[in-house]
Amino acid sequence: MKIHAIQTGTVEIKKNQLVGKGPGALRLVNVLFGWEWLEPVPIYAWVIEHDEGVIVVDTGDTSRTSEPGYFPRWQPYYKLAARFHVKPEEEIGVQLKQMGIGPKDVRKVILTHMHTDHSGGLHHFPESQIFVNMPEYKRSLGLPGQINGYLPHRAPAWFSPSAIVFDENDYGPFQKVWNVTSKDDVKVVATEGHTPAHVSVIVVSEDINYFLAGDASYTEENLVKKIADGVGLNPNISVDTMQKIITFAKSRPTVFLPTHDPDSAKRLKNKTPLAVE
Ligand SMILES: [Zn+2]
């Protein structure tokens, strides 16, 4: 089993999104109207070469984000708080092809959540079974979804995801787990916070675990410091999830791989586990 990091361009966000500020709805106001921008951060997607077929975790974003009118013009988040930089050759399908992986080779796609920088590459996977946590999918739909910052009208016409069905059994500190493979070496766990039904993927290998975290925390540093981002509705839920991830990483060496951490690919390559005391 081998895991690859695929970088599908970068996104610029504000300091107040990386480090959420203020109570309740004021957090989002601080994101929209904060003045301090950060250096561009990567948008990673993950490819697991597994005996049971290739599994892709998140699809990165699309170069269409730079087309005028791609985002709803009335949506303040895209106008005020995010700048995407994705070239056509950076889209995941192009990079998979260069690796010799075609659409038919990808058996499963798992989305940590429906935000555009995780689902914008869906059109590259017409042959795959695509799994989403249903409450997350439902939250992304229609006008309410667009108000919440999702782009349901940009999903491919054929998109009809399969539900992630969690087991009753706990997996370490996680109360909801779905074993994706028959060997139980790829698991989906519920990691609520960034969105209410956000999930992460754990890859279990002989000596070390890999935690494909989506946006459960934007960076390893924020995880260790338990800093909630500025877009999750309830920072306490984000912090609870971060505590679970830390507890999990104490039980077994775990490489922590969030979507937007500039060091994620390096940690994957060097198998650098999360340092927890
Ligand atoms: Zn997100």
PDB file of C-alpha atoms and ligand atoms in Angstrom, residues 113 115 117-118 194-195 215 218 260, ligand 1:
ATOM      1  CA  HIS A 113     -16.516  17.303   3.161  1.00  0.00           C
ATOM      2  CA  HIS A 115     -16.200  22.414   0.145  1.00  0.00           C
ATOM      3  CA  ASP A 117     -11.285  22.751  -2.623  1.00  0.00           C
ATOM      4  CA  HIS A 118     -12.105  19.128  -1.687  1.00  0.00           C
ATOM      5  CA  HIS A 194     -14.938  22.451  10.408  1.00  0.00           C
ATOM      6  CA  THR A 195     -18.327  21.309   9.090  1.00  0.00           C
ATOM      7  CA  ASP A 215      -9.874  20.363   7.344  1.00  0.00           C
ATOM      8  CA  TYR A 218      -5.655  23.342   8.957  1.00  0.00           C
ATOM      9  CA  HIS A 260      -3.736  22.771   3.721  1.00  0.00           C
TER      10      HIS A 260
HETATM   11 ZN    ZN B   1     -13.231  23.147   4.095  1.00  0.00          ZN
END
